[in-house]
């Protein structure tokens, strides 16, 4: 998610950290007394090295966690504990070398951090998976394959159309693995990838796994109602098993206000699986909205699904505004949305790239860049993602992993400012 918003990836993005200096925390109590008995604990994980599995995150030993003037170092398993903090909302930060700083402003005593950066490549396995492809439509000569487990992914694949045989190399060599194959097609104005997949247990260095696209004959009908000024651009059909992203289908469809898309050829569900559908729209509607992602979860094939973007509220940024010159760490502020299911995520970038320097999460209408994030003199830009989901909490949110838990996400316009030491 380095330059992927929680819209994205966030999100994911995903859908990144920092350290708080001495002194007062904006809109938070002063945290100076070690005599208080409050305690905060949790773990620090790497998003980049952890793949798509919410229960298999890779810890970051040696990460620093700071609240007010108190700082602790995470242990070998990524865990930390801070004692002597007073009750109430506070701003707590995690940093680690090679990772973007991440701040969470929350009223919780258990907070986990998921940092972006470090190694962005998934470890490759040593196994080879081969098999026969069945059920391909006539005229399809290119099929792509991949295999992914909790900790490892495949390195490459090949396909022989004369024999309908595929080979995946560098595949996971142990544990539960998902084997995918897909082909690309353009039908009725829609670009999409048609998938077939199978869940297997890898117990050796080689495995024969046949995949049948004839089973991919399920469909969903999605009825879109748009917000004035926004244009639905890309429709994603996501298939989840819990928080595990199993596949993603891409559909391009231009509509002005309303439209219907038939998402067909979706793989049949395994027991316990359900579909999650996401519609993405962008534009310059009211306030500072530039993009909206709307989700519908827990679906099965054959349903007709309504996605009404017009019901999502407007959003407005307050400060800092574009063109400002600042000499201290800014407080990022916006007009709050009257919904207790919302969480705001601020992203800070250098002017010339979308490589995240820092991001912070809060349920409040502002968050302050900590003193420990050292800015060089120069230009910066920032934006806000507004997440809406049931039982959403900064301590639990997993950027770019748990899209299936979101109701909707607003992406704000980008603002710029100059920092002068």
Coordinates of C-alpha atoms in Angstrom, one line a residue:
X1 CA 0.0 0.0 0.0
X2 CA 3.0 2.3 -0.1
X3 CA 1.2 4.4 -2.7
X4 CA -2.1 2.6 -2.5
X5 CA -4.9 4.3 -0.6
X6 CA -7.5 2.4 1.4
X7 CA -9.8 2.6 -1.4
X8 CA -7.3 1.0 -1.7
X9 CA -5.1 -0.7 -1.2
X10 CA -5.1 1.2 1.0
X11 CA -6.2 -0.5 0.3
X12 CA -4.5 -0.7 0.9
X13 CA -4.6 -0.8 1.0
X14 CA -4.8 -0.6 2.6
X15 CA -5.1 -0.1 3.7
X16 CA 2.1 3.4 8.4
X17 CA 3.5 5.1 11.6
X18 CA 5.4 7.7 13.8
X19 CA 6.6 9.0 17.1
X20 CA 5.1 11.7 19.4
X21 CA 7.3 14.3 20.9
X22 CA 7.2 15.9 24.3
X23 CA 4.4 18.3 25.0
X24 CA 0.7 18.5 24.4
X25 CA -1.2 16.2 22.0
X26 CA -3.7 18.0 19.8
X27 CA -7.3 17.3 21.0
X28 CA -5.9 14.7 23.4
X29 CA -4.9 14.9 27.1
X30 CA -1.4 15.6 28.2
X31 CA 0.3 12.3 28.9
X32 CA 3.0 13.1 31.4
X33 CA 2.4 11.2 34.6
X34 CA 4.0 7.8 35.0
X35 CA 2.1 7.4 38.3
X36 CA -1.2 6.5 36.6
X37 CA -2.0 2.9 36.2
X38 CA -3.4 2.9 32.7
X39 CA -1.8 0.4 30.2
X40 CA -1.7 0.1 26.4
X41 CA -0.5 -3.1 24.8
X42 CA -0.6 -4.8 21.4
X43 CA 1.6 -5.9 18.5
X44 CA 3.4 -4.3 15.6
X45 CA 3.0 -6.1 12.2
X46 CA 4.4 -5.6 8.7
X47 CA 1.7 -5.3 6.0
X48 CA 4.2 -5.6 3.2
X49 CA 5.5 -9.0 4.1
X50 CA 2.3 -10.5 5.3
X51 CA 0.3 -11.3 2.2
X52 CA -3.5 -11.5 2.2
X53 CA -4.1 -13.4 5.4
X54 CA -5.4 -11.5 8.4
X55 CA -4.3 -14.2 10.9
X56 CA -0.7 -14.5 9.5
X57 CA 0.9 -11.1 9.9
X58 CA 4.6 -10.9 10.2
X59 CA 5.8 -9.1 13.4
X60 CA 8.4 -6.3 13.5
X61 CA 10.8 -6.8 16.4
X62 CA 12.5 -3.6 17.7
X63 CA 9.8 -1.2 16.5
X64 CA 9.3 1.8 18.8
X65 CA 6.0 2.7 20.3
X66 CA 5.5 6.2 21.8
X67 CA 2.8 8.0 23.6
X68 CA 3.6 11.4 25.0
X69 CA 7.0 11.2 26.6
X70 CA 6.9 7.4 27.1
X71 CA 8.6 5.2 24.6
X72 CA 9.0 1.4 24.6
X73 CA 10.6 -1.1 22.2
X74 CA 8.7 -4.1 20.7
X75 CA 10.0 -7.5 21.6
X76 CA 10.9 -10.3 19.3
X77 CA 7.3 -11.3 18.6
X78 CA 6.4 -7.6 17.9
X79 CA 4.5 -7.2 21.2
X80 CA 4.8 -4.0 23.3
X81 CA 3.3 -2.7 26.6
X82 CA 3.2 0.8 27.9
X83 CA 2.2 1.4 31.5
X84 CA 1.5 4.6 33.5
X85 CA -0.7 6.4 31.0
X86 CA -3.9 8.2 32.0
X87 CA -7.3 7.2 30.8
X88 CA -9.1 8.8 27.8
X89 CA -8.3 9.4 24.1
X90 CA -4.6 9.6 23.3
X91 CA -2.3 9.7 20.2
X92 CA 0.0 6.7 20.1
X93 CA 2.7 6.1 17.5
X94 CA 4.7 3.2 16.1
X95 CA 7.9 3.5 14.0
X96 CA 10.4 1.1 12.6
X97 CA 13.4 1.5 10.4
X98 CA 12.4 1.1 6.8
X99 CA 8.7 1.5 7.5
X100 CA 6.3 4.5 7.2
X101 CA 5.3 5.9 10.6
X102 CA 1.8 5.2 11.8
X103 CA -0.3 7.1 14.4
X104 CA -3.5 6.0 16.0
X105 CA -5.7 8.4 18.0
X106 CA -8.0 6.3 20.1
X107 CA -9.4 5.5 23.5
X108 CA -8.3 1.8 23.8
X109 CA -6.0 -0.2 25.9
X110 CA -5.2 -2.8 23.2
X111 CA -3.9 -1.3 19.9
X112 CA -2.2 -3.2 17.1
X113 CA -0.2 -1.4 14.4
X114 CA 0.2 -2.5 10.8
X115 CA 3.2 -0.7 9.2
X116 CA 3.9 -0.3 5.5
X117 CA 7.4 -0.5 4.0
X118 CA 10.1 -3.1 4.6
X119 CA 10.1 -5.9 2.1
X120 CA 7.4 -5.6 -0.4
X121 CA 7.9 -9.0 -2.0
X122 CA 6.3 -12.1 -0.8
X123 CA 8.6 -15.0 -0.1
X124 CA 8.5 -17.6 -2.9
X125 CA 8.1 -21.3 -2.4
X126 CA 10.1 -24.1 -4.1
X127 CA 7.2 -26.3 -5.3
X128 CA 5.9 -26.9 -8.9
X129 CA 2.2 -27.1 -9.6
X130 CA 1.0 -28.5 -12.9
X131 CA -2.4 -29.4 -14.3
X132 CA -4.9 -29.4 -17.1
X133 CA -7.3 -26.6 -17.8
X134 CA -10.9 -27.5 -18.6
X135 CA -13.9 -25.5 -19.8
X136 CA -12.1 -22.8 -21.7
X137 CA -14.1 -20.9 -24.4
X138 CA -12.9 -21.3 -27.9
X139 CA -10.4 -18.8 -29.0
X140 CA -8.7 -18.4 -25.6
X141 CA -5.0 -19.2 -26.0
X142 CA -3.5 -17.3 -23.0
X143 CA -4.1 -18.5 -19.4
X144 CA -2.2 -17.1 -16.4
X145 CA -1.7 -18.9 -13.1
X146 CA -0.6 -18.2 -9.6
X147 CA -0.5 -19.9 -6.2
X148 CA -0.6 -18.2 -2.8
X149 CA -0.5 -19.4 0.8
X150 CA -0.4 -17.6 4.1
X151 CA 3.3 -16.8 3.8
X152 CA 4.4 -17.6 0.3
X153 CA 3.5 -16.9 -3.3
X154 CA 4.5 -18.3 -6.7
X155 CA 7.1 -16.8 -9.0
X156 CA 5.9 -17.5 -12.6
X157 CA 3.6 -19.6 -14.7
X158 CA 3.3 -20.9 -18.3
X159 CA 0.5 -22.4 -20.4
X160 CA 0.6 -24.7 -23.4
X161 CA -2.7 -24.2 -25.4
X162 CA -2.1 -27.2 -27.6
X163 CA -2.3 -29.5 -24.5
X164 CA -4.4 -27.3 -22.2
X165 CA -1.6 -27.7 -19.6
X166 CA -0.3 -25.1 -17.2
X167 CA 2.7 -25.0 -14.9
X168 CA 3.3 -22.8 -11.9
X169 CA 6.8 -22.6 -10.5
X170 CA 8.1 -21.2 -7.2
X171 CA 4.8 -22.2 -5.6
X172 CA 4.2 -22.5 -1.9
X173 CA 5.7 -25.8 -0.6
X174 CA 3.7 -26.3 2.6
X175 CA 0.3 -25.6 4.1
X176 CA -3.0 -24.4 2.7
X177 CA -2.6 -22.9 -0.7
X178 CA -5.0 -21.4 -3.3
X179 CA -4.2 -22.2 -6.9
X180 CA -5.6 -19.7 -9.5
X181 CA -5.9 -19.5 -13.2
X182 CA -7.5 -16.8 -15.2
X183 CA -7.9 -15.5 -18.8
X184 CA -8.9 -12.0 -20.0
X185 CA -11.9 -11.2 -22.1
X186 CA -13.8 -8.2 -23.5
X187 CA -17.5 -8.7 -23.8
X188 CA -20.4 -6.2 -24.1
X189 CA -18.2 -3.3 -23.3
X190 CA -16.7 -4.9 -20.2
X191 CA -13.0 -5.8 -19.6
X192 CA -12.7 -8.6 -17.1
X193 CA -10.7 -11.5 -15.8
X194 CA -12.5 -14.8 -15.6
X195 CA -11.1 -17.0 -12.7
X196 CA -11.0 -20.6 -11.7
X197 CA -9.5 -21.5 -8.4
X198 CA -9.0 -24.5 -6.0
X199 CA -7.9 -24.8 -2.4
X200 CA -5.3 -27.5 -1.8
X201 CA -2.9 -28.7 0.8
X202 CA 0.8 -28.6 -0.3
X203 CA 2.7 -31.5 1.3
X204 CA 5.4 -32.0 -1.3
X205 CA 7.6 -30.3 -3.9
X206 CA 5.1 -31.0 -6.7
X207 CA 1.4 -31.3 -7.1
X208 CA -1.1 -32.0 -9.9
X209 CA -4.1 -29.7 -9.7
X210 CA -6.7 -29.5 -12.5
X211 CA -8.9 -26.4 -12.9
X212 CA -12.3 -26.2 -14.6
X213 CA -13.6 -22.9 -16.0
X214 CA -16.9 -24.6 -16.8
X215 CA -17.7 -24.2 -13.1
X216 CA -17.3 -20.4 -13.4
X217 CA -20.9 -19.9 -14.7
X218 CA -22.3 -18.1 -11.7
X219 CA -23.4 -14.4 -11.9
X220 CA -24.5 -11.3 -10.0
X221 CA -26.5 -8.4 -11.3
X222 CA -25.4 -5.0 -9.9
X223 CA -27.7 -2.0 -10.2
X224 CA -25.8 1.3 -9.8
X225 CA -27.3 4.6 -8.7
X226 CA -24.6 7.3 -8.8
X227 CA -24.0 10.6 -7.0
X228 CA -24.3 13.7 -9.1
X229 CA -20.9 14.7 -10.5
X230 CA -19.3 11.3 -10.0
X231 CA -18.8 8.7 -12.8
X232 CA -18.7 5.0 -12.0
X233 CA -15.5 3.9 -13.6
X234 CA -14.5 0.5 -12.5
X235 CA -16.5 -2.3 -10.9
X236 CA -14.7 -4.8 -8.9
X237 CA -16.1 -8.2 -7.9
X238 CA -14.2 -9.5 -4.9
X239 CA -14.5 -13.0 -3.6
X240 CA -13.7 -13.4 0.1
X241 CA -13.5 -16.2 2.6
X242 CA -13.6 -14.2 5.8
X243 CA -10.9 -11.6 5.4
X244 CA -9.0 -13.7 2.8
X245 CA -9.2 -12.1 -0.6
X246 CA -9.5 -15.1 -3.0
X247 CA -9.9 -13.3 -6.3
X248 CA -10.8 -10.0 -8.0
X249 CA -12.6 -9.4 -11.2
X250 CA -12.3 -6.1 -13.1
X251 CA -15.1 -4.5 -15.1
X252 CA -15.0 -1.1 -16.9
X253 CA -18.4 0.5 -17.3
X254 CA -19.1 4.2 -17.9
X255 CA -22.4 5.5 -16.6
X256 CA -23.6 9.0 -16.0
X257 CA -26.2 8.4 -13.3
X258 CA -27.6 4.9 -13.3
X259 CA -26.8 1.6 -14.8
X260 CA -26.8 -2.2 -14.5
X261 CA -23.8 -4.5 -14.8
X262 CA -24.1 -8.3 -15.0
X263 CA -21.1 -9.9 -13.4
X264 CA -20.9 -13.3 -14.9
X265 CA -18.6 -16.3 -14.9
X266 CA -17.7 -16.0 -11.2
X267 CA -16.3 -19.2 -9.7
X268 CA -18.7 -21.3 -7.7
X269 CA -18.4 -20.8 -4.0
X270 CA -16.8 -23.3 -1.6
X271 CA -18.7 -24.0 1.7
X272 CA -18.4 -21.0 3.9
X273 CA -17.4 -18.5 1.2
X274 CA -19.4 -15.5 0.1
X275 CA -19.0 -12.7 -2.5
X276 CA -18.3 -9.1 -1.8
X277 CA -19.0 -6.5 -4.5
X278 CA -17.3 -3.1 -4.8
X279 CA -18.3 -0.2 -7.0
X280 CA -15.8 2.6 -7.5
X281 CA -16.7 6.1 -8.7
X282 CA -14.6 9.3 -9.1
X283 CA -15.2 12.9 -9.9
X284 CA -15.4 16.4 -8.3
X285 CA -18.8 16.4 -6.6
X286 CA -19.7 18.4 -3.6
X287 CA -17.0 19.2 -1.0
X288 CA -13.6 17.5 -1.4
X289 CA -14.8 14.1 -2.7
X290 CA -12.7 12.7 -5.5
X291 CA -13.6 9.0 -5.2
X292 CA -16.1 6.7 -3.5
X293 CA -15.9 2.9 -3.0
X294 CA -19.2 1.3 -2.0
X295 CA -19.3 -2.3 -0.8
X296 CA -22.0 -5.0 -0.5
X297 CA -21.0 -8.1 1.5
X298 CA -22.2 -11.6 2.2
X299 CA -23.7 -12.3 -1.3
X300 CA -24.3 -15.5 -3.2
X301 CA -24.7 -16.1 -6.9
X302 CA -27.9 -15.2 -8.7
X303 CA -28.7 -12.2 -6.6
X304 CA -29.6 -8.7 -7.8
X305 CA -27.6 -6.2 -5.8
X306 CA -28.3 -2.4 -5.4
X307 CA -25.4 -0.1 -4.9
X308 CA -26.5 3.5 -4.3
X309 CA -23.6 6.0 -4.2
X310 CA -26.0 9.0 -3.9
X311 CA -26.6 8.2 -0.2
X312 CA -23.0 8.6 0.8
X313 CA -22.4 12.0 2.5
X314 CA -20.3 14.8 1.3
X315 CA -16.9 15.5 2.8
X316 CA -14.9 18.7 3.3
X317 CA -11.3 19.3 4.3
X318 CA -10.5 22.4 6.5
X319 CA -6.8 22.7 7.0
X320 CA -4.0 22.9 6.0
X321 CA -5.2 24.4 2.7
X322 CA -3.3 24.3 -0.5
X323 CA -0.6 27.0 -0.7
X324 CA 0.1 27.4 3.0
X325 CA 3.6 27.7 4.4
X326 CA 4.0 26.0 7.8
X327 CA 6.9 26.2 10.3
X328 CA 5.6 23.6 12.8
X329 CA 4.1 20.2 12.5
X330 CA 0.5 20.7 11.1
X331 CA -2.8 19.5 12.5
X332 CA -4.8 18.0 9.7
X333 CA -8.5 18.9 10.2
X334 CA -11.9 18.3 8.3
X335 CA -15.6 18.6 8.8
X336 CA -16.8 15.5 10.7
X337 CA -19.4 13.2 9.2
X338 CA -22.2 12.5 11.6
X339 CA -21.9 8.8 11.8
X340 CA -20.3 6.8 14.6
X341 CA -19.2 4.1 12.2
X342 CA -16.6 6.4 10.5
X343 CA -12.9 6.4 10.8
X344 CA -10.5 8.9 9.2
X345 CA -7.1 8.0 7.8
X346 CA -4.7 10.8 6.8
X347 CA -1.9 10.2 4.4
X348 CA 1.2 12.5 4.0
X349 CA 3.4 12.4 0.9
X350 CA 6.3 14.3 -0.6
X351 CA 5.2 16.6 -3.4
X352 CA 7.0 14.6 -6.1
X353 CA 5.7 11.1 -5.3
X354 CA 3.0 9.0 -3.6
X355 CA 5.4 7.2 -1.3
X356 CA 3.7 7.5 2.1
X357 CA 5.8 9.3 4.7
X358 CA 3.3 8.9 7.5
X359 CA -0.3 8.0 8.0
X360 CA -2.6 8.4 11.0
X361 CA -6.0 7.0 12.0
X362 CA -8.6 8.7 14.2
X363 CA -12.3 8.9 14.9
X364 CA -11.9 12.6 15.7
X365 CA -12.1 15.5 13.2
X366 CA -8.3 16.2 13.4
X367 CA -5.0 14.6 14.0
X368 CA -1.5 16.1 14.5
X369 CA 1.7 15.1 12.8
X370 CA 4.0 14.1 15.7
X371 CA 7.2 16.0 16.4
X372 CA 9.2 12.8 16.0
X373 CA 8.4 12.7 12.2
X374 CA 11.2 14.8 10.9
X375 CA 10.2 16.9 7.9
X376 CA 12.8 18.5 5.6
X377 CA 12.1 21.9 4.2
X378 CA 10.1 21.6 1.0
X379 CA 6.7 20.7 -0.4
X380 CA 4.2 18.1 0.8
X381 CA 0.8 16.9 0.0
X382 CA -1.9 15.2 2.0
X383 CA -5.3 13.6 1.7
X384 CA -7.9 11.8 3.9
X385 CA -9.8 8.5 3.4
X386 CA -13.1 8.2 5.3
X387 CA -13.9 4.6 6.2
X388 CA -17.4 3.5 7.2
X389 CA -18.0 0.1 8.7
X390 CA -19.9 -1.6 11.5
X391 CA -17.9 -1.8 14.8
X392 CA -15.0 0.0 13.2
X393 CA -12.2 0.8 15.6
X394 CA -8.7 2.1 15.0
X395 CA -7.3 -0.8 17.1
X396 CA -8.8 -3.4 14.8
X397 CA -8.7 -2.0 11.3
X398 CA -6.4 -3.7 8.8
X399 CA -5.7 -1.4 5.8
X400 CA -6.0 -3.0 2.4
X401 CA -6.8 -6.4 3.9
X402 CA -10.3 -6.3 5.3
X403 CA -12.2 -4.5 2.6
X404 CA -15.0 -7.0 3.1
X405 CA -15.8 -5.3 6.4
X406 CA -16.3 -1.8 4.9
X407 CA -19.7 -0.2 4.0
X408 CA -18.1 2.6 2.0
X409 CA -14.9 4.6 1.7
X410 CA -14.5 8.2 0.6
X411 CA -11.3 9.5 -0.9
X412 CA -10.6 13.2 -0.6
X413 CA -9.0 15.6 -2.9
X414 CA -5.2 16.2 -2.5
X415 CA -4.0 19.3 -0.7
X416 CA -0.5 20.7 -0.7
X417 CA 1.6 22.8 1.6
X418 CA 5.2 24.0 2.1
X419 CA 7.2 23.2 5.3
X420 CA 9.9 25.6 6.3
X421 CA 12.1 24.8 9.3

